[in-house]
Amino acid sequence: MNNNERVTTPLAPRRGEGGEAPNLIIIGAGPGGYRAAELAAKRGLRVTIFESGEVGGTCLNVGCIPTKTYVHSATFEEARQRMPQVVEQLRSGVEGILSHPNITLVKERAAFGETPLLVESVEKGIPIIIATGSETKWLPIEGIDSNPCVVDSTGLLSLDTLPKKLCIIGAGVIGMEFASVFHRFGSEVTVIEYLKECLPAIDSDIAKRLRKQMEKEGITFHMQCGVKEIADGHVVFENKKGQRESVDADVILMATGRKPRTAGLNLEALGIELYRNGSIPVDDSYQVVNSKSSKSKLYAIGDVNGRQMLAHAAEAQAKVVVEYIMDGSDSHLSPLASHLSPLASHLSVIPAAIFTTPEAACVGPSEDHLKAEGMSYECRKAFWRANGKALAMGETEGLLKLFSEPDGGRILGCHAYGAHSADIIQEVSVLMCMGATVEQLRQMVHIHPTLSEILLTAAES
Ligand code: FAD
């Protein structure tokens, strides 16, 4: 049997092989949904997973993978040529995962109170994982509607020709990554941002240095500016002095954030009230709160719960939830739940990276956050320009800030920008999961010459 044969069509039966009813339903086959399906199926559950689009979700089809293919292509033309191949290869890998005999993939939209299998499952108390992801948040800017020049990240990735002038509204992760890559491809890039600094989740010192570096390379930033109108070929904005200015652009990217995708799920049928930002409220075990009219245990993982909109966060939450479901009791609601899974207790340590040039990455709180919370901490710094490998690579731009409890105590977090900073931050994440101190880090031998010595230098400073 090949993969395609296992994909049911809307007319095909909804039950697993042999007509057995599923004992787990999943809505959405992105990194959260397909990982949950894989793990549950391997542990013997019969899983039915609904997917209204392509398996792999945002991450594989229009998110992490296509953007990183762009980041790692020399030209726009090379990126356009490579992207479909990379996506196709990975998508067939996910189809392979979902071809497990315990998994039935139903390629259609699922909605509570409408989709027969969902209605039946809720009635029977079968657990359901909602993993429907997120979508672009469009701001109500004058002139935006039906303007073909305005695109979101998915639209930008499907352009056949390189924009001459690209204007990006929003200097968050998506805006900054596209600014970096399209500038490298040869577009004239302007970024307009409402806030004082880019990348609000990153330490403001690091974010500012990264922005200044990108400015030095030729990207124009208008900070503390609000876009007022989009008209023929230009974007009108108000600067911090209240004066109107405009930027010419043949393509305008809306990169003002993403919102959880719940429209069409008909959550109202179960009496679920969303948070104001549109996310599904969950408790610490990712079980949906306020779902009293459901006999099923409902879980919401990944972008749709609005916690951390990152592919690896969605996958980690999937692992934890499957473990809870396999445990089969309410014991996970107790504070002792961490005995179930070391992963559950590690979910507060979620590293993140921004694949600009140079890249930026972080784990744990920023210095801004530590100050705002009034916490006692130490900050140790190290620079790329003082590292032998960075000099040899000609990658001397970068700063790492390591935060710990006072007196070389437990590591609290680390924020950095510079070549391969994501790899260094991954090391810090491991140390944080192990509860390591700066003192212990100092005792750990690092290969010479490597960029990871930057972390050691910070610890020793
Ligand atoms: P998704 O991947 O969005 O999957 C949800 C799936 O549910 C979709 O396939 C959708 O079709 C399906 N669905 C929705 N509603 C229904 C329904 N009613 N019935 C059936 N199916 C339904 N994250 C990173 O960690 N690293 C990165 O480098 C990175 N880069 C990104 C770049 C861009 C441009 C974007 C947009 C995102 C990026 N992300 C990145 C974020 C990452 O893509 C998401 O965090 C991740 O995909 C979330 O996984 P998920 O399983 O929650 O949802």
XYZ file of N, CA and C and ligand atoms in Angstrom, residues 27-33 50-54 56-59 62-64 67-68 108-110 131-134 153 174 177-178 258 261 265 301-304 309-312 314 355, ligand 1:
188
model
N -6.812 17.463 14.980
C -7.213 18.391 13.905
C -5.992 19.239 13.547
N -5.485 19.036 12.330
C -4.319 19.789 11.861
C -3.095 18.904 11.804
N -2.444 18.849 10.633
C -1.258 17.993 10.471
C 0.004 18.823 10.254
N 0.159 19.878 11.086
C 1.419 20.615 11.144
C 2.348 19.904 12.128
N 3.460 20.562 12.539
C 4.407 19.896 13.443
C 3.774 19.427 14.752
N 2.791 20.166 15.262
C 2.113 19.731 16.486
C 1.283 18.496 16.212
N 0.428 18.571 15.197
C -0.510 17.487 14.902
C 0.156 16.219 14.407
N -7.259 15.041 10.858
C -7.866 15.845 9.796
C -6.865 16.902 9.335
N -6.790 17.132 8.044
C -5.943 18.213 7.503
C -6.660 18.827 6.305
N -6.897 20.151 6.408
C -7.631 20.815 5.324
C -6.712 21.288 4.199
N -5.408 21.348 4.475
C -4.460 21.783 3.433
C -3.444 20.680 3.162
N -2.173 21.082 3.118
C -1.107 20.103 2.882
C -0.556 19.627 4.218
N 2.137 18.788 7.003
C 3.362 19.539 7.301
C 3.052 20.934 7.796
N 1.835 21.417 7.507
C 1.365 22.691 8.057
C 2.144 23.902 7.574
N 2.050 24.959 8.356
C 2.713 26.222 8.024
C 4.216 26.014 7.932
N 4.763 25.331 8.934
C 6.213 25.154 9.043
C 6.813 24.622 7.747
N 4.876 26.768 4.145
C 5.004 28.222 3.897
C 5.729 28.942 5.023
N 6.416 28.198 5.893
C 7.045 28.839 7.059
C 8.529 28.550 7.160
N 8.892 27.815 8.220
C 10.311 27.569 8.542
C 11.116 27.071 7.342
N 11.346 29.479 4.141
C 12.148 30.681 4.433
C 13.620 30.325 4.611
N 13.874 29.186 5.244
C 15.287 28.836 5.441
C 15.928 28.385 4.131
N -9.664 16.818 4.885
C -10.770 17.775 4.831
C -10.773 18.621 6.099
N -11.492 19.735 6.041
C -11.617 20.627 7.194
C -12.505 19.964 8.237
N -12.120 20.083 9.500
C -12.954 19.529 10.573
C -13.577 20.677 11.357
N -4.822 21.260 16.755
C -3.475 21.722 16.381
C -3.585 22.465 15.046
N -4.455 23.479 15.032
C -4.797 24.136 13.760
C -3.898 25.328 13.424
N -2.901 25.614 14.265
C -1.885 26.582 13.890
C -2.326 28.031 13.947
N -1.752 28.825 13.044
C -2.009 30.268 13.057
C -2.055 30.797 11.632
N 3.552 36.664 4.246
C 4.772 35.872 4.017
C 4.542 34.805 2.946
N 9.435 37.581 11.348
C 9.206 37.366 9.913
C 9.705 38.565 9.107
N 13.610 38.615 9.051
C 14.223 37.561 8.223
C 14.082 37.885 6.733
N 12.873 38.331 6.336
C 12.679 38.651 4.920
C 13.479 39.887 4.516
N 1.048 37.091 13.725
C 0.139 36.013 13.347
C -0.876 35.795 14.451
N -5.343 30.122 14.538
C -6.351 29.815 13.518
C -7.480 28.983 14.147
N -13.682 26.419 13.109
C -13.627 25.218 13.957
C -14.933 25.026 14.719
N -2.641 22.408 21.129
C -1.175 22.505 21.118
C -0.707 23.358 19.940
N 0.515 23.865 20.062
C 1.112 24.634 18.963
C 0.599 26.067 18.921
N 0.705 26.677 17.744
C 0.386 28.100 17.580
C -1.013 28.452 18.074
N -1.948 27.490 17.975
C -3.344 27.820 18.271
C -3.562 28.150 19.749
N 4.833 30.618 19.402
C 4.531 30.272 18.009
C 5.797 29.804 17.300
N 6.238 28.622 17.650
C 7.460 28.035 17.101
C 7.212 26.560 16.823
N 7.791 26.067 15.742
C 7.559 24.677 15.353
C 8.029 23.703 16.441
N 9.207 23.969 17.018
C 9.722 23.017 18.019
C 8.909 23.070 19.309
N 5.601 23.492 19.282
C 4.434 22.675 18.928
C 4.758 21.185 19.076
N 16.654 34.052 11.712
C 17.684 33.726 10.727
C 17.972 34.897 9.792
P 0.630 24.665 11.632
O 1.982 24.315 11.190
O 0.079 25.981 11.216
O -0.346 23.506 11.151
C -1.726 23.577 11.346
C -2.413 22.743 10.284
O -3.797 22.656 10.616
C -2.336 23.361 8.893
O -1.792 22.428 8.000
C -3.796 23.677 8.555
O -4.092 23.480 7.189
C -4.558 22.685 9.419
N -5.913 23.122 9.781
C -6.301 24.327 10.264
N -7.621 24.328 10.540
C -8.076 23.095 10.221
C -9.363 22.478 10.299
N -10.428 23.111 10.770
N -9.477 21.197 9.873
C -8.394 20.513 9.395
N -7.168 21.047 9.317
C -7.009 22.319 9.734
N 9.004 28.423 13.569
C 10.218 27.977 13.947
O 10.311 27.291 14.965
N 11.347 28.282 13.221
C 11.299 29.037 12.106
O 12.334 29.292 11.485
C 10.023 29.521 11.676
N 9.918 30.285 10.561
C 8.677 30.704 10.153
C 8.581 31.477 9.006
C 7.353 31.920 8.570
C 7.252 32.753 7.315
C 6.172 31.562 9.293
C 4.810 32.013 8.824
C 6.264 30.790 10.445
C 7.517 30.363 10.887
N 7.649 29.602 12.052
C 8.883 29.184 12.452
C 6.487 29.248 12.874
C 6.033 27.805 12.612
O 5.730 27.650 11.240
C 4.819 27.488 13.469
O 5.122 27.772 14.825
C 4.431 26.024 13.353
O 4.108 25.688 12.017
C 3.219 25.741 14.251
O 2.856 24.415 14.132
P 1.342 23.964 14.401
O 1.347 22.479 14.290
O 0.857 24.586 15.642
O 0.483 24.633 13.225
